[in-house]
């Protein structure tokens, strides 16, 4: 479904999952869209990333299932294996969580962030022909009553109707758009994370079971620490993340190296299998988990620049929804712009924010609640009710169809933001939608 041209020029800053989705969805909704991204070339960066079925539903609509067909072989398949939750010290499996039956139109897709990112990047650029300008760091944002734009490092100015600032957790736009510096806070936790081949794992009788019979997913839950380990691509690739207490310096980076010895120190009284896995890790990243108070607004004062994705709302990994929520933002903003029309961009962005704000906050909170559920486990309770330690999978998050929701909510919210349109000559302000409605007696 591609709508005819809306005449709206959208500038997207950032080609992460948030920016790419916003651009793809703007293209679907008939806007003219271009992306400006600071990295000079595409690199396969990161490690495991999760997309819930509410993101799968968005991917599924791209190329009528083509995009999902490209992503699926890269993603973990634990239909048979499920998720096995162990007690940290004894190693016993306290709960075996079964997977939901697979859904064709809303698949769950968890895999290597860089590999999945490359597929989406190529889909936007090569299949849809969306211009993606690499090596273009945005230094400034500007707007007036009729337009908004960016200034690039070389001084070049780009002007459009609306700017979507999807520039990530270290957003520069946040400060420029909001007019103040929003300091990150430490969440009190950090995550060590690694992705590596199974070569040494299959050589060790203690660990080879994870690599010989297809994909696996195991978690060890302990006091204030949890260790998640998965094998992907039929057991070929191994990946783990270990969340632990950390109160010192904050560095929001993906490439900060971590030390194996420190990980082994945390795991010293743990199930020896954990140590056997970590010992085989060639390199790891230490990622401090920062936290931000919810921003009062994602939208600039004149209403033509919007933060989107991590720049508007960073997530804790225990929500497993950060990238998914960034994608939902992209769907919503593209629809609001289409429904509102070129003359009503500020009202479109306000409507988008209101469609999204409460949902995003509620999903953000699940990151904390899941972490606390695991880190403060009452083991006698788990004995009585093993299910209570399972990864919460809530329908209001996963069964959600962002496209349908935005279409349904739009009119009721937009009414209160739409600029009054004159009842005579000022028809240029009328959106295509309203003029069509007005044409019907
Ligand atoms: C290199 C990298 C690796 C990551 N690895 C993981 C991972 O392994 N697991 C995980 O769960 N999450 C990872 N994330 C975070 C995850 O991708 C995001 O939380 C989520 O996808 C939301 O995406 P986003 O588009 O809002 O932000 P991001 O994915 O952070 O994308 C923001 C983009 O904006 C660009 N940008 C920033 N400033 C400017 C500027 N001034 N001008 C132009 N462009 C700019 C950045 O280069 C980046 O490409 C990673 C992010 C990055 C950037
Ligand atoms: C743990 O759970 C048991 C059984 O439900 C309960 O009796 C006990 O008070 C709980 N302990 C704590 C510390 O909450
Ligand atoms: C329509 O125009 C008339 C005359 O200019 C004005 O009095 C009236 O308030 C306008 N109505 C609306 C809905 O703007």
Coordinates of C-alpha atoms and ligand atoms in Angstrom, one line a residue:
X1 CA 0.0 0.0 0.0
X2 CA 1.7 3.2 -1.1
X3 CA -0.3 6.4 -0.8
X4 CA 0.0 9.1 -3.4
X5 CA 2.3 12.0 -2.8
X6 CA 1.5 14.2 0.2
X7 CA 3.8 17.0 -0.8
X8 CA 5.4 16.9 2.6
X9 CA 9.2 16.9 2.7
X10 CA 10.6 15.0 5.7
X11 CA 14.2 15.2 6.8
X12 CA 15.3 12.2 9.0
X13 CA 18.4 12.5 11.1
X14 CA 20.0 9.1 12.0
X15 CA 19.8 5.8 10.2
X16 CA 19.3 3.5 13.2
X17 CA 16.2 1.4 13.4
X18 CA 14.2 4.4 14.5
X19 CA 15.3 6.7 11.6
X20 CA 15.1 3.9 9.0
X21 CA 11.6 2.9 10.1
X22 CA 10.4 6.5 10.1
X23 CA 11.8 7.0 6.6
X24 CA 10.3 3.7 5.2
X25 CA 6.9 4.5 6.8
X26 CA 7.0 8.1 5.4
X27 CA 7.7 6.6 2.0
X28 CA 4.8 4.3 2.4
X29 CA 2.5 7.2 3.4
X30 CA 3.5 9.2 0.4
X31 CA 5.9 11.8 1.8
X32 CA 9.2 12.8 0.2
X33 CA 11.9 11.6 2.6
X34 CA 15.7 11.7 2.9
X35 CA 18.0 10.5 5.7
X36 CA 21.2 12.2 7.0
X37 CA 23.5 10.0 9.0
X38 CA 26.9 10.7 10.6
X39 CA 28.5 7.3 10.1
X40 CA 30.6 7.3 6.9
X41 CA 29.8 3.7 6.0
X42 CA 27.6 0.9 7.1
X43 CA 29.3 -1.4 9.6
X44 CA 27.9 -4.5 11.2
X45 CA 27.9 -3.3 14.8
X46 CA 26.5 -4.5 18.1
X47 CA 25.3 -7.9 19.2
X48 CA 21.9 -9.3 20.2
X49 CA 18.8 -7.1 19.7
X50 CA 15.2 -8.0 20.2
X51 CA 12.1 -7.2 18.1
X52 CA 8.8 -8.1 19.7
X53 CA 5.9 -9.3 17.6
X54 CA 4.6 -5.7 17.6
X55 CA 7.7 -4.9 15.5
X56 CA 7.3 -8.1 13.5
X57 CA 3.9 -6.8 12.4
X58 CA 5.6 -3.6 11.1
X59 CA 8.4 -5.5 9.3
X60 CA 5.8 -7.9 7.8
X61 CA 4.2 -5.1 5.8
X62 CA 7.4 -4.1 4.1
X63 CA 7.6 -5.7 0.7
X64 CA 4.7 -8.0 1.5
X65 CA 6.7 -10.2 3.8
X66 CA 10.0 -10.0 1.8
X67 CA 11.8 -8.2 4.5
X68 CA 10.8 -10.7 7.1
X69 CA 11.9 -13.5 4.8
X70 CA 15.4 -11.9 4.7
X71 CA 15.5 -11.4 8.5
X72 CA 14.2 -14.7 9.7
X73 CA 17.2 -16.9 8.8
X74 CA 19.5 -14.6 10.8
X75 CA 17.2 -14.8 13.9
X76 CA 17.1 -17.2 16.8
X77 CA 14.5 -20.0 16.6
X78 CA 13.7 -21.4 20.0
X79 CA 10.3 -22.9 19.1
X80 CA 11.5 -26.3 20.3
X81 CA 14.0 -25.3 23.0
X82 CA 12.1 -22.5 24.7
X83 CA 13.6 -20.4 27.4
X84 CA 15.2 -22.2 30.4
X85 CA 15.6 -20.3 33.6
X86 CA 18.2 -21.5 36.1
X87 CA 18.8 -20.8 39.7
X88 CA 22.2 -19.0 39.8
X89 CA 24.1 -21.3 42.2
X90 CA 22.7 -24.8 41.8
X91 CA 22.1 -24.4 38.1
X92 CA 18.8 -26.2 38.3
X93 CA 16.1 -25.3 35.7
X94 CA 13.4 -23.6 37.8
X95 CA 11.2 -22.8 34.9
X96 CA 11.0 -23.9 31.3
X97 CA 9.2 -21.1 29.4
X98 CA 7.6 -22.3 26.2
X99 CA 7.5 -20.0 23.1
X100 CA 4.3 -18.7 21.8
X101 CA 3.2 -20.4 18.6
X102 CA 4.9 -18.6 15.7
X103 CA 2.8 -15.9 13.9
X104 CA 3.2 -15.3 10.2
X105 CA 2.1 -11.7 10.2
X106 CA 3.7 -10.7 13.5
X107 CA 6.9 -12.7 14.0
X108 CA 9.3 -12.2 16.9
X109 CA 12.8 -11.5 15.5
X110 CA 15.8 -11.6 17.7
X111 CA 19.3 -11.5 16.2
X112 CA 22.5 -9.7 15.6
X113 CA 21.8 -5.9 15.6
X114 CA 24.3 -5.2 12.8
X115 CA 23.1 -8.0 10.6
X116 CA 19.5 -7.1 10.9
X117 CA 20.3 -3.4 10.5
X118 CA 22.0 -4.0 7.3
X119 CA 18.9 -5.7 5.8
X120 CA 16.7 -2.8 6.8
X121 CA 19.2 -0.2 5.6
X122 CA 19.5 -1.9 2.2
X123 CA 15.7 -2.3 1.9
X124 CA 15.3 1.5 2.5
X125 CA 18.0 2.5 0.1
X126 CA 18.0 -0.2 -2.7
X127 CA 14.4 -1.4 -2.7
X128 CA 12.6 1.8 -2.0
X129 CA 15.2 4.3 -3.3
X130 CA 15.2 6.5 -0.2
X131 CA 18.2 8.8 -0.4
X132 CA 20.5 8.0 2.6
X133 CA 23.3 10.6 2.9
X134 CA 26.2 9.0 4.9
X135 CA 29.1 10.9 6.6
X136 CA 26.7 13.8 7.2
X137 CA 26.8 14.9 10.9
X138 CA 24.0 17.3 11.8
X139 CA 25.3 20.2 13.8
X140 CA 22.2 22.4 14.1
X141 CA 18.4 22.4 13.8
X142 CA 16.2 25.3 12.8
X143 CA 12.6 26.0 12.2
X144 CA 10.1 28.8 11.6
X145 CA 6.4 29.0 11.0
X146 CA 6.6 27.4 7.6
X147 CA 9.6 25.1 7.5
X148 CA 12.3 23.2 9.4
X149 CA 15.8 22.1 8.6
X150 CA 19.3 21.1 9.6
X151 CA 22.8 22.4 9.2
X152 CA 25.5 19.8 8.2
X153 CA 29.1 19.8 9.3
X154 CA 30.2 21.4 6.0
X155 CA 27.8 24.3 6.6
X156 CA 25.2 23.1 4.1
X157 CA 21.6 23.9 5.0
X158 CA 18.8 21.4 4.2
X159 CA 15.2 22.7 4.4
X160 CA 11.9 20.7 4.6
X161 CA 8.5 20.7 6.2
X162 CA 9.5 18.6 9.2
X163 CA 12.6 17.2 10.8
X164 CA 12.6 13.8 12.6
X165 CA 15.6 13.6 14.9
X166 CA 16.3 9.9 15.4
X167 CA 19.9 10.4 16.6
X168 CA 20.0 7.9 19.4
X169 CA 20.6 7.8 23.1
X170 CA 23.4 10.5 22.9
X171 CA 21.1 12.8 20.9
X172 CA 22.4 16.2 20.1
X173 CA 18.9 17.1 18.9
X174 CA 17.5 16.6 22.3
X175 CA 19.5 19.6 23.6
X176 CA 18.9 21.7 20.6
X177 CA 15.2 20.9 20.3
X178 CA 14.4 21.2 24.0
X179 CA 16.7 24.2 24.8
X180 CA 18.4 22.5 27.7
X181 CA 20.9 19.8 28.4
X182 CA 19.2 16.7 29.6
X183 CA 21.8 14.8 31.8
X184 CA 21.7 11.1 31.8
X185 CA 21.5 9.3 35.2
X186 CA 23.1 6.1 36.1
X187 CA 20.6 3.3 36.4
X188 CA 22.9 1.6 38.9
X189 CA 23.5 -1.2 36.4
X190 CA 25.8 -2.1 33.6
X191 CA 25.8 -4.9 31.1
X192 CA 28.7 -7.0 29.8
X193 CA 27.8 -8.4 26.4
X194 CA 29.5 -10.6 23.8
X195 CA 28.9 -12.3 20.5
X196 CA 31.3 -15.0 19.2
X197 CA 31.6 -18.2 17.1
X198 CA 31.0 -21.6 18.7
X199 CA 34.5 -22.9 17.9
X200 CA 35.7 -23.3 21.5
X201 CA 32.3 -24.0 22.8
X202 CA 31.9 -27.3 20.8
X203 CA 35.4 -28.4 21.9
X204 CA 34.3 -28.4 25.6
X205 CA 32.0 -31.2 26.7
X206 CA 30.6 -28.8 29.3
X207 CA 29.3 -26.4 26.7
X208 CA 28.9 -28.3 23.4
X209 CA 25.2 -29.1 24.2
X210 CA 24.4 -25.5 23.4
X211 CA 25.8 -25.7 19.9
X212 CA 25.0 -29.2 18.6
X213 CA 21.2 -29.3 18.4
X214 CA 20.0 -26.0 17.0
X215 CA 19.4 -22.7 18.8
X216 CA 19.1 -22.4 22.6
X217 CA 18.2 -19.8 25.1
X218 CA 19.1 -20.0 28.8
X219 CA 19.0 -17.6 31.7
X220 CA 20.7 -17.8 35.1
X221 CA 19.0 -15.5 37.7
X222 CA 20.8 -14.4 40.9
X223 CA 20.9 -11.6 43.5
X224 CA 21.2 -8.3 41.6
X225 CA 22.7 -10.1 38.5
X226 CA 21.3 -12.0 35.6
X227 CA 23.1 -13.8 32.8
X228 CA 21.3 -14.6 29.5
X229 CA 23.0 -16.9 27.0
X230 CA 21.8 -17.8 23.5
X231 CA 23.0 -19.7 20.5
X232 CA 21.8 -18.6 17.1
X233 CA 21.9 -19.8 13.5
X234 CA 21.6 -23.5 14.5
X235 CA 24.1 -23.1 17.3
X236 CA 26.8 -21.5 15.2
X237 CA 26.9 -18.1 16.9
X238 CA 27.0 -17.6 20.7
X239 CA 25.9 -14.6 22.6
X240 CA 25.5 -13.6 26.2
X241 CA 24.6 -10.5 28.2
X242 CA 25.2 -10.1 31.9
X243 CA 23.5 -7.3 33.8
X244 CA 25.1 -6.4 37.1
X245 CA 25.3 -3.6 39.7
X246 CA 27.5 -0.7 38.8
X247 CA 27.5 2.7 40.3
X248 CA 30.4 4.4 38.7
X249 CA 31.0 6.4 35.7
X250 CA 28.5 6.7 32.9
X251 CA 29.6 6.1 29.4
X252 CA 26.9 5.6 26.8
X253 CA 28.9 3.7 24.2
X254 CA 28.6 0.4 22.4
X255 CA 32.3 -0.2 22.0
X256 CA 33.7 0.3 25.5
X257 CA 35.7 -2.9 26.1
X258 CA 35.1 -5.0 29.2
X259 CA 37.4 -7.3 31.2
X260 CA 36.7 -11.1 31.4
X261 CA 38.4 -11.2 34.9
X262 CA 35.7 -8.8 36.2
X263 CA 33.0 -11.0 34.8
X264 CA 34.5 -14.2 36.3
X265 CA 34.7 -12.4 39.6
X266 CA 31.0 -11.7 39.6
X267 CA 30.3 -15.3 38.6
X268 CA 32.7 -17.0 41.1
X269 CA 30.0 -18.8 43.2
X270 CA 27.7 -19.4 40.2
X271 CA 26.8 -22.6 38.3
X272 CA 30.2 -23.6 36.7
X273 CA 28.6 -23.7 33.3
X274 CA 28.4 -19.9 33.3
X275 CA 32.1 -19.7 33.9
X276 CA 32.7 -22.2 31.1
X277 CA 30.8 -20.0 28.7
X278 CA 32.4 -16.7 29.7
X279 CA 35.9 -18.2 29.5
X280 CA 35.5 -18.8 25.8
X281 CA 34.6 -15.2 25.0
X282 CA 37.3 -13.6 22.8
X283 CA 36.1 -10.0 23.5
X284 CA 33.3 -8.2 25.3
X285 CA 31.7 -4.9 25.7
X286 CA 30.9 -3.1 28.9
X287 CA 27.8 -1.0 28.5
X288 CA 26.7 1.3 31.3
X289 CA 22.9 1.4 31.4
X290 CA 21.9 5.0 31.7
X291 CA 18.5 6.2 32.5
X292 CA 16.7 9.4 31.7
X293 CA 13.6 11.0 33.2
X294 CA 10.8 11.1 30.7
X295 CA 11.1 14.2 28.6
X296 CA 8.3 16.7 29.0
X297 CA 8.0 16.9 25.2
X298 CA 9.6 15.3 22.1
X299 CA 8.6 18.3 19.9
X300 CA 10.3 21.7 19.3
X301 CA 8.6 25.0 20.2
X302 CA 7.3 25.7 16.7
X303 CA 6.2 22.1 16.3
X304 CA 8.2 21.1 13.2
X305 CA 11.0 19.0 14.8
X306 CA 10.4 15.8 16.7
X307 CA 12.7 13.5 18.6
X308 CA 12.1 9.9 17.8
X309 CA 13.3 6.5 19.3
X310 CA 16.1 6.5 21.8
X311 CA 16.6 10.3 21.5
X312 CA 13.1 10.7 22.9
X313 CA 13.0 7.7 25.3
X314 CA 15.9 5.4 26.1
X315 CA 14.9 1.9 27.2
X316 CA 16.5 -0.6 29.6
X317 CA 17.3 -3.9 27.8
X318 CA 15.2 -5.8 30.2
X319 CA 12.1 -4.4 28.5
X320 CA 13.4 -5.9 25.2
X321 CA 11.4 -3.2 23.5
X322 CA 13.7 -0.3 22.8
X323 CA 14.1 -0.8 19.1
X324 CA 10.5 -1.9 18.7
X325 CA 9.2 1.3 20.3
X326 CA 11.5 3.4 18.1
X327 CA 9.9 1.6 15.1
X328 CA 6.4 2.2 16.4
X329 CA 7.2 5.9 16.6
X330 CA 8.1 5.9 12.9
X331 CA 4.8 4.3 12.0
X332 CA 2.8 6.8 14.0
X333 CA 4.5 9.9 12.9
X334 CA 4.2 9.0 9.2
X335 CA 0.5 8.4 9.5
X336 CA -0.2 11.5 11.5
X337 CA 1.6 13.6 8.8
X338 CA -0.4 12.0 6.1
X339 CA -3.8 12.4 7.9
X340 CA -3.1 16.0 8.9
X341 CA -1.6 17.2 5.6
X342 CA 1.1 19.6 4.6
X343 CA -0.7 22.6 6.1
X344 CA -1.0 21.0 9.6
X345 CA 2.5 19.7 10.4
X346 CA 2.7 21.1 14.0
X347 CA -0.7 19.6 14.8
X348 CA 0.4 16.3 13.2
X349 CA 3.4 16.1 15.5
X350 CA 1.4 17.0 18.6
X351 CA -1.1 14.3 17.7
X352 CA 1.7 11.8 17.1
X353 CA 3.2 12.6 20.5
X354 CA -0.2 12.1 22.2
X355 CA -0.8 8.9 20.4
X356 CA 2.5 7.5 21.6
X357 CA 3.5 9.1 25.0
X358 CA 1.6 7.1 27.5
X359 CA 2.2 3.8 25.8
X360 CA 6.0 4.4 25.6
X361 CA 6.2 5.3 29.3
X362 CA 4.2 2.2 30.3
X363 CA 6.5 0.0 28.2
X364 CA 9.6 1.7 29.5
X365 CA 8.6 0.8 33.1
X366 CA 8.5 -2.9 32.2
X367 CA 12.3 -2.7 31.8
X368 CA 12.6 -1.9 35.5
X369 CA 9.9 -4.3 36.7
X370 CA 11.4 -7.3 34.9
X371 CA 14.9 -6.5 36.2
X372 CA 13.6 -6.2 39.7
X373 CA 11.5 -9.4 39.4
X374 CA 14.7 -11.2 38.5
X375 CA 17.2 -9.5 40.8
X376 CA 15.0 -9.8 43.9
X377 CA 13.8 -13.3 43.4
X378 CA 12.0 -15.0 46.3
X379 CA 13.1 -18.6 45.6
X380 CA 10.5 -20.3 47.8
X381 CA 7.8 -18.4 45.9
X382 CA 9.3 -19.6 42.6
X383 CA 9.2 -23.2 43.9
X384 CA 5.5 -22.8 44.5
X385 CA 4.8 -20.9 41.3
X386 CA 7.6 -21.4 38.7
X387 CA 5.7 -19.3 36.2
X388 CA 6.3 -16.2 38.3
X389 CA 9.9 -16.0 37.2
X390 CA 9.2 -16.3 33.5
X391 CA 9.9 -13.4 31.1
X392 CA 6.7 -11.4 31.2
X393 CA 5.1 -11.3 27.8
X394 CA 2.2 -9.0 27.9
X395 CA -0.4 -8.9 25.2
X396 CA -1.0 -5.1 25.4
X397 CA 2.6 -4.7 24.3
X398 CA 3.0 -7.6 21.8
X399 CA -0.5 -7.9 20.2
X400 CA -0.5 -4.2 19.4
X401 CA -0.9 -3.0 15.8
X402 CA 0.6 0.4 15.8
X403 CA -0.6 1.3 12.3
X404 CA -4.2 0.5 13.2
X405 CA -4.0 2.2 16.6
X406 CA -2.7 5.4 15.1
X407 CA -5.4 5.4 12.4
X408 CA -8.1 4.8 15.0
X409 CA -6.8 7.4 17.5
X410 CA -5.9 10.1 15.0
X411 CA -9.1 12.0 14.4
X412 CA -10.1 12.4 18.1
X413 CA -6.8 13.9 19.1
X414 CA -6.0 15.9 15.9
X415 CA -9.3 17.9 16.3
X416 CA -8.0 19.6 19.4
X417 CA -4.6 20.6 17.8
X418 CA -5.6 21.5 14.2
X419 CA -5.1 25.1 13.4
X420 CA -8.4 26.7 12.6
X421 CA -8.8 27.0 8.8
X422 CA -10.5 30.0 7.3
X423 CA -13.9 29.5 5.7
X424 CA -13.1 31.3 2.5
X425 CA -9.8 31.9 0.7
X426 CA -7.3 30.0 2.9
X427 CA -7.9 26.7 1.3
X428 CA -4.2 26.1 0.9
X429 CA -4.2 25.3 4.6
X430 CA -6.7 22.5 4.1
X431 CA -5.2 19.0 4.0
X432 CA -6.2 16.7 1.2
X433 CA -8.1 14.7 3.8
X434 CA -10.3 17.6 5.0
X435 CA -10.9 19.0 1.6
X436 CA -12.1 15.6 0.4
X437 CA -14.3 15.4 3.5
X438 CA -15.5 18.9 2.9
X439 CA -16.4 18.1 -0.7
X440 CA -18.8 15.4 0.5
X441 CA -22.2 17.1 1.2
Ligands
LIG1 C1 26.5 1.3 16.8 C2 25.3 0.9 17.6 C3 25.2 -0.4 18.1 C4 24.1 -0.8 18.9 N1 24.1 -2.1 19.4 C5 23.0 -2.6 20.0 C6 23.0 -3.9 20.5 O1 23.9 -4.7 20.3 N2 21.9 -4.3 21.2 C7 20.8 -3.4 21.4 O2 19.8 -3.8 22.1 N3 20.9 -2.2 21.0 C8 21.9 -1.7 20.3 N4 22.0 -0.4 19.9 C9 20.9 0.5 20.3 C10 19.7 0.2 19.4 O3 20.0 0.2 18.1 C11 18.7 1.3 19.7 O4 18.4 1.3 21.1 C12 17.3 1.1 19.0 O5 17.4 0.4 17.8 C13 16.6 2.5 18.8 O6 17.2 3.0 17.7 P1 17.3 4.5 17.3 O7 17.2 4.6 15.8 O8 16.5 5.4 18.1 O9 18.8 4.9 17.8 P2 20.3 4.4 17.3 O10 20.2 3.0 16.8 O11 21.2 4.7 18.3 O12 20.6 5.2 16.0 C14 20.9 6.6 16.0 C15 21.7 7.0 14.7 O13 21.8 8.4 14.6 C16 23.1 8.7 14.2 N5 23.5 10.0 14.6 C17 23.7 10.4 15.9 N6 24.0 11.7 16.0 C18 23.9 12.2 14.7 C19 24.1 13.5 14.1 N7 24.4 14.6 14.8 N8 24.0 13.6 12.8 C20 23.7 12.5 12.0 N9 23.5 11.3 12.5 C21 23.6 11.1 13.8 C22 24.0 7.6 14.8 O14 25.2 7.4 14.0 C23 23.1 6.4 14.7 O15 23.2 5.6 13.5 C24 23.1 0.1 19.2 C25 23.1 1.4 18.6 C26 24.2 1.8 17.9 C27 24.2 3.2 17.3
LIG2 C1 8.8 -15.4 50.0 O1 7.7 -16.1 49.6 C2 7.1 -16.9 50.6 C3 6.0 -17.8 50.0 O2 5.2 -17.1 49.2 C4 6.6 -16.0 51.7 O3 6.0 -16.7 52.8 C5 7.8 -15.1 52.2 O4 7.3 -14.2 53.2 C6 8.5 -14.4 51.1 N1 9.7 -13.8 51.6 C7 10.0 -12.5 51.4 C8 11.3 -12.1 51.9 O5 9.3 -11.8 50.8
LIG3 C1 -16.1 32.4 8.9 O1 -16.0 33.7 8.4 C2 -16.8 34.7 9.1 C3 -16.7 36.0 8.3 O2 -15.3 36.3 8.1 C4 -16.4 34.7 10.5 O3 -17.2 35.6 11.2 C5 -16.6 33.4 11.1 O4 -16.1 33.4 12.5 C6 -15.8 32.3 10.3 N1 -16.0 31.0 10.8 C7 -15.0 30.2 11.2 C8 -15.4 28.8 11.6 O5 -13.8 30.5 11.1

